[in-house]
CSV table of C-alpha atoms and ligand atoms in Angstrom, one decimal:
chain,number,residue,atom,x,y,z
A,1,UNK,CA,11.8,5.1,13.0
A,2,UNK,CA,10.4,1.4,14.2
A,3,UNK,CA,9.9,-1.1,12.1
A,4,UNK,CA,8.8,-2.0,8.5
A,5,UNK,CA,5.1,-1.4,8.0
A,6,UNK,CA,3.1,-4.0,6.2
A,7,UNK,CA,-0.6,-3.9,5.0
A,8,UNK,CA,-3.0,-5.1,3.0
A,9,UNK,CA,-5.2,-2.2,1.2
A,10,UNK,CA,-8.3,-5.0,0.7
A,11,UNK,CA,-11.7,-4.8,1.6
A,12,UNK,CA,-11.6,-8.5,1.5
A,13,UNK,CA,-10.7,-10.6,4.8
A,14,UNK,CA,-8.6,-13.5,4.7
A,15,UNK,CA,-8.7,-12.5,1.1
A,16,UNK,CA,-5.5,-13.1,-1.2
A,17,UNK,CA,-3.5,-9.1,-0.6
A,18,UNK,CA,-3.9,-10.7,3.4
A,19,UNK,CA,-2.1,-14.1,2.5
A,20,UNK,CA,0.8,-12.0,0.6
A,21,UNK,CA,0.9,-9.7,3.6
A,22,UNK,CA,1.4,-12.0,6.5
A,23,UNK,CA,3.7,-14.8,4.2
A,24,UNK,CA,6.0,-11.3,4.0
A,25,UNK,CA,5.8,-10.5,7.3
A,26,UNK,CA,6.5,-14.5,8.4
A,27,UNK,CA,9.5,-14.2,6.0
A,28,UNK,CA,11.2,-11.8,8.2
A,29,UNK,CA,13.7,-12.2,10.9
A,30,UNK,CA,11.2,-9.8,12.9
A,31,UNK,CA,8.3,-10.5,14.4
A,32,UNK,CA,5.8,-8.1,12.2
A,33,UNK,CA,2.6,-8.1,12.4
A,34,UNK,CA,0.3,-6.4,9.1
A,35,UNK,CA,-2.4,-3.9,9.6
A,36,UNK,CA,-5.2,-4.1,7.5
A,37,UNK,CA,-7.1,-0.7,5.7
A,38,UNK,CA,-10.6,-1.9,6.1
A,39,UNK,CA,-9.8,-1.7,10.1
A,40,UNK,CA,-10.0,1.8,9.7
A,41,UNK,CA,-12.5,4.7,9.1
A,42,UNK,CA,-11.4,6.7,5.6
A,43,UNK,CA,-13.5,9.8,4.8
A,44,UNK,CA,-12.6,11.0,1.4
A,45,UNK,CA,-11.3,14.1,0.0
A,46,UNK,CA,-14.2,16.7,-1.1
A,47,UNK,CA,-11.1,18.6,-3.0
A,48,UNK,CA,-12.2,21.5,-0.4
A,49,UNK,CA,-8.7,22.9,-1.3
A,50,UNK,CA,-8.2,24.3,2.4
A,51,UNK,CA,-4.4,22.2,2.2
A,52,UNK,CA,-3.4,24.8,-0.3
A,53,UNK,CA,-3.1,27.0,2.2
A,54,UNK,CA,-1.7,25.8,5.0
A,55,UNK,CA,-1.0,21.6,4.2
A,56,UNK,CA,-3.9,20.8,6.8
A,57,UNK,CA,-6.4,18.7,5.8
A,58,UNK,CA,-9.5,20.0,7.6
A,59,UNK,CA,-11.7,16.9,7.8
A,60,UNK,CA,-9.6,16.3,11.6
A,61,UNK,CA,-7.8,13.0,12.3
A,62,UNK,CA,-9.4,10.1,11.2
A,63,UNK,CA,-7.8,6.8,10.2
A,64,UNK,CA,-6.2,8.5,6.9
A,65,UNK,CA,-4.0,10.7,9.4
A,66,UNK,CA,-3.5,7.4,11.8
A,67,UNK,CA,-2.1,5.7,8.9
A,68,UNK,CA,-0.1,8.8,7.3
A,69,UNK,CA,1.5,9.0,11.1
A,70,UNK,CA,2.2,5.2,10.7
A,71,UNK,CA,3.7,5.6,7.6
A,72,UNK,CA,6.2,8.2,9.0
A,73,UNK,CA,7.6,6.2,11.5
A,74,UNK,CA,8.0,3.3,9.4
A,75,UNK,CA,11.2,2.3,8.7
A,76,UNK,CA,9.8,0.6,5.4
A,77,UNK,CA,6.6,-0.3,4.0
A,78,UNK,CA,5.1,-3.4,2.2
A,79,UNK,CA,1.5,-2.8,0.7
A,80,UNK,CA,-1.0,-5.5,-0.6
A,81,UNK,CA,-3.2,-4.9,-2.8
A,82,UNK,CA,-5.7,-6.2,-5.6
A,83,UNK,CA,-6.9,-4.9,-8.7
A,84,UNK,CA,-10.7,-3.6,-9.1
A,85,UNK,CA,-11.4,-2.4,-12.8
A,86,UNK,CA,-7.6,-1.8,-13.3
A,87,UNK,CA,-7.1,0.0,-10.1
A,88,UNK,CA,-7.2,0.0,-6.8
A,89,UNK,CA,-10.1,-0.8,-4.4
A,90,UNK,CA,-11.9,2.4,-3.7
A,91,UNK,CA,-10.5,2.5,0.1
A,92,UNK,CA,-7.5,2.3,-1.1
A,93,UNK,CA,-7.9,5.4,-3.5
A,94,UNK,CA,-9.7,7.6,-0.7
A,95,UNK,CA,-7.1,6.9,1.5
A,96,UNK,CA,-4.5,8.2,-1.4
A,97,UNK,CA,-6.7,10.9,-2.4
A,98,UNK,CA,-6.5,12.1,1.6
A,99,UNK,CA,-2.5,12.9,1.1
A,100,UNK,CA,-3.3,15.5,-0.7
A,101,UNK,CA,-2.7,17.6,1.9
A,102,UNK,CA,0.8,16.2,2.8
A,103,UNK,CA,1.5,17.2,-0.9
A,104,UNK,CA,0.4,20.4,-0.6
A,105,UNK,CA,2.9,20.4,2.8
A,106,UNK,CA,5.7,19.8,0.7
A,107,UNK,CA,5.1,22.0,-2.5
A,108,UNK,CA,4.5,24.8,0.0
A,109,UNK,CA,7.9,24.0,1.7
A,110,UNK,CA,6.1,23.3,5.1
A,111,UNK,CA,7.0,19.6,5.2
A,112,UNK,CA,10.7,18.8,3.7
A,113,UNK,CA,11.7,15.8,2.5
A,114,UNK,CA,13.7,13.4,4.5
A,115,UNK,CA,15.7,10.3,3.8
A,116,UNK,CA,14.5,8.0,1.1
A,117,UNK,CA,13.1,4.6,2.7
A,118,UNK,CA,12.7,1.4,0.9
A,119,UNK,CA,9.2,0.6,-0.1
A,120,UNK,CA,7.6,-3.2,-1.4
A,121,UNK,CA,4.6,-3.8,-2.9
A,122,UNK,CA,2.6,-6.9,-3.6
A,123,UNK,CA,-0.2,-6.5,-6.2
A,124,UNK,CA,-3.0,-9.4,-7.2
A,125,UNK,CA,-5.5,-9.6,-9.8
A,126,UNK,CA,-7.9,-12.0,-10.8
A,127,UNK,CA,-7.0,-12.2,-14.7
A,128,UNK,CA,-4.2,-14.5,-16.2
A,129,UNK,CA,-3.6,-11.8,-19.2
A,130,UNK,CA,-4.2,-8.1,-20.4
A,131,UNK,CA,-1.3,-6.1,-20.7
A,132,UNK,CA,-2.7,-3.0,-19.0
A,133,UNK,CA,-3.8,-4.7,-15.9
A,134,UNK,CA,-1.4,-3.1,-13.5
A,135,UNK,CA,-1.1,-0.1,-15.5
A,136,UNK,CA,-3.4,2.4,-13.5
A,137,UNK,CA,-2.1,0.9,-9.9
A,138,UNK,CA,1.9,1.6,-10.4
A,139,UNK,CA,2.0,5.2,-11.2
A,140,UNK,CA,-0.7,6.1,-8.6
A,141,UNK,CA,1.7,4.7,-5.8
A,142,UNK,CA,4.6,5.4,-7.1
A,143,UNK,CA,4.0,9.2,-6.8
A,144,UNK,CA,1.6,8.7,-3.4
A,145,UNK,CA,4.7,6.9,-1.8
A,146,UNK,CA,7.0,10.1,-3.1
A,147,UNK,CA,4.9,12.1,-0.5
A,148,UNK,CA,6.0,9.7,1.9
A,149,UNK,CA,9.7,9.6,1.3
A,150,UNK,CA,9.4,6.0,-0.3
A,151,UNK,CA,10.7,4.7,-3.1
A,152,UNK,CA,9.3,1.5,-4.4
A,153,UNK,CA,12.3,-1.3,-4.3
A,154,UNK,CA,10.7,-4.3,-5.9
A,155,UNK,CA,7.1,-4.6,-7.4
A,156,UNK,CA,5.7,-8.4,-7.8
A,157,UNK,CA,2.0,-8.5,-9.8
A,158,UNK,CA,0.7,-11.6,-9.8
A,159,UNK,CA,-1.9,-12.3,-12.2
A,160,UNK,CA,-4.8,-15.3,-12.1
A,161,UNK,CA,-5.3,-15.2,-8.2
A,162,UNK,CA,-9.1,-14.7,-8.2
A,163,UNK,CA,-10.8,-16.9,-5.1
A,164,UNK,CA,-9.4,-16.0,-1.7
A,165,UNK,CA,-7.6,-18.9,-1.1
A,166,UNK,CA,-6.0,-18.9,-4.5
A,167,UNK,CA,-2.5,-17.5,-3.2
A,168,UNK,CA,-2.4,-19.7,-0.6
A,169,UNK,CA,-2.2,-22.8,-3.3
A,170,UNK,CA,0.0,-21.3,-5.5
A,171,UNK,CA,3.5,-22.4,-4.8
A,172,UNK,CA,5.3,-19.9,-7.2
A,173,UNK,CA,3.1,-17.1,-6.2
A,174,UNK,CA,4.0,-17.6,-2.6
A,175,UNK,CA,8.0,-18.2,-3.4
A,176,UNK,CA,8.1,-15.0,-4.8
A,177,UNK,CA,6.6,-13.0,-1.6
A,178,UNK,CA,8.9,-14.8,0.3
A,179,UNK,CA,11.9,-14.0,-1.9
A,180,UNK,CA,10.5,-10.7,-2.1
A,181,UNK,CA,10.7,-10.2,1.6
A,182,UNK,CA,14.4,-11.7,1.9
A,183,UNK,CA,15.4,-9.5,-0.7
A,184,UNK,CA,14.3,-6.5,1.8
A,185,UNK,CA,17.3,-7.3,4.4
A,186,UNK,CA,14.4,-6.7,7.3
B,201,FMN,C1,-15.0,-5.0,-7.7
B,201,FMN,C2,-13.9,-5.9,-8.3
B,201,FMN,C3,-13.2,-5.6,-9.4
B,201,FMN,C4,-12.2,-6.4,-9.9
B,201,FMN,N1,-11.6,-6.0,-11.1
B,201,FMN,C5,-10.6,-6.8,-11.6
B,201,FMN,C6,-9.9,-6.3,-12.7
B,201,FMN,O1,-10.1,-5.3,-13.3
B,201,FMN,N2,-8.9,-7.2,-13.2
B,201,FMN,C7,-8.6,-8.4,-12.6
B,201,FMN,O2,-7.7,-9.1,-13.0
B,201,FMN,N3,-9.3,-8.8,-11.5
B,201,FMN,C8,-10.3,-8.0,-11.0
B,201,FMN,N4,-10.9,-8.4,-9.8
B,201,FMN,C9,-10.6,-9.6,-9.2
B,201,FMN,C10,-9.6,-9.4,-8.0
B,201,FMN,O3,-8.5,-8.7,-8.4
B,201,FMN,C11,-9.2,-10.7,-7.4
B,201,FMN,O4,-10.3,-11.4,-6.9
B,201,FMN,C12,-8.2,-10.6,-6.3
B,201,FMN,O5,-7.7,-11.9,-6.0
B,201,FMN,C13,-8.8,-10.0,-5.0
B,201,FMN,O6,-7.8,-9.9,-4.1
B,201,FMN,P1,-8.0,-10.0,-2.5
B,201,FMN,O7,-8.4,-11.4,-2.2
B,201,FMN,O8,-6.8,-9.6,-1.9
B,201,FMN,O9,-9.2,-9.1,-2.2
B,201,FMN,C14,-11.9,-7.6,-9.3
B,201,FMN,C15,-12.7,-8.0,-8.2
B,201,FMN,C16,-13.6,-7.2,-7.7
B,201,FMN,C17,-14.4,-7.6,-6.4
């Protein structure tokens, strides 16, 4: 294990999941320094099935297996993200879909689980109100970070950030990362 992780699952650069990411990584005693998913090639899965079998994914190692790799050797993970139709980005989802075959892995007994690390996650959408707006997100990265050996610690979901700079003028919205990232002990 090295350090935390942190990244921003956006398409968008310089976007509002990028702000959150580096104020985080700025609020640490560590120098940190996020990596961004749209940096990185993501094929998605064609639900070939071959992971039943033996927990390899057969489309090779692209950035999805990068990442995975990444995500092992973290010793904690902050992930950015905003909401697109009440989920995540479609990057974001192909790059979930592709651990697949790390669950697979672990059903079949060929990855075990290891110690539990502590997971944070930042999400932003553009609407002040609906009750269901985060509603598709949590679940989906609750059980992807399970694969992982996360557990989610703290989610924030801040609502009415819409233009890229809007986090970056919102006072409260920017207290709360950084309290977020104190609260972490990184
Ligand atoms: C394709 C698309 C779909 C979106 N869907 C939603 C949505 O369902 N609910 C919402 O509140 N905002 C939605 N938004 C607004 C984004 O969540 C908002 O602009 C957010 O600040 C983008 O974050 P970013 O700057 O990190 O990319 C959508 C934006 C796009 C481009």
């Amino acid at each position: 294990m090295n350090e935390p992780l942190i990244m921003s699952l956006s398409p968008r650069a310089g976007g509002n999941s990028d702000h959150a990411a580096a104020l985080f990584a700025r609020s640490l005693d560590r120098e940190s320094r996020p990596v961004f998913l749209r940096e990185h090639q993501i094929e998605p899965c064609t639900g070939c099935g071959c992971c039943a079998e033996d927990g390899l994914c057969r489309i090779g190692a692209d950035g999805a297996e990068e990442l995975f790799s990444r995500l092992d050797r973290a010793s904690g993970l902050v992930l950015t993200a905003p909401v697109y139709f009440y989920h995540l980005p479609s990057q974001a989802k192909a790059w979930i879909d592709r651990a697949q075959s790390r669950y697979m892995a672990r059903q079949s007994g060929l990855r075990t689980p290891q110690a539990l690390r502590c997971a944070y996650v930042v999400l932003v959408a553009g609407r002040t109100r609906g009750e269901n707006l985060f509603a598709g997100i949590l679940p989906t990265l609750n059980y992807f970070l399970q694969v992982f050996d996360f557990r989610i610690e703290k989610t924030l979901c801040l609502r009415g950030l819409d233009g890229a700079d809007d986090f970056s003028r919102d006072r409260a919205a920017a207290d709360a990362v950084r309290d977020l990232a104190r609260s972490s002990g990184w």
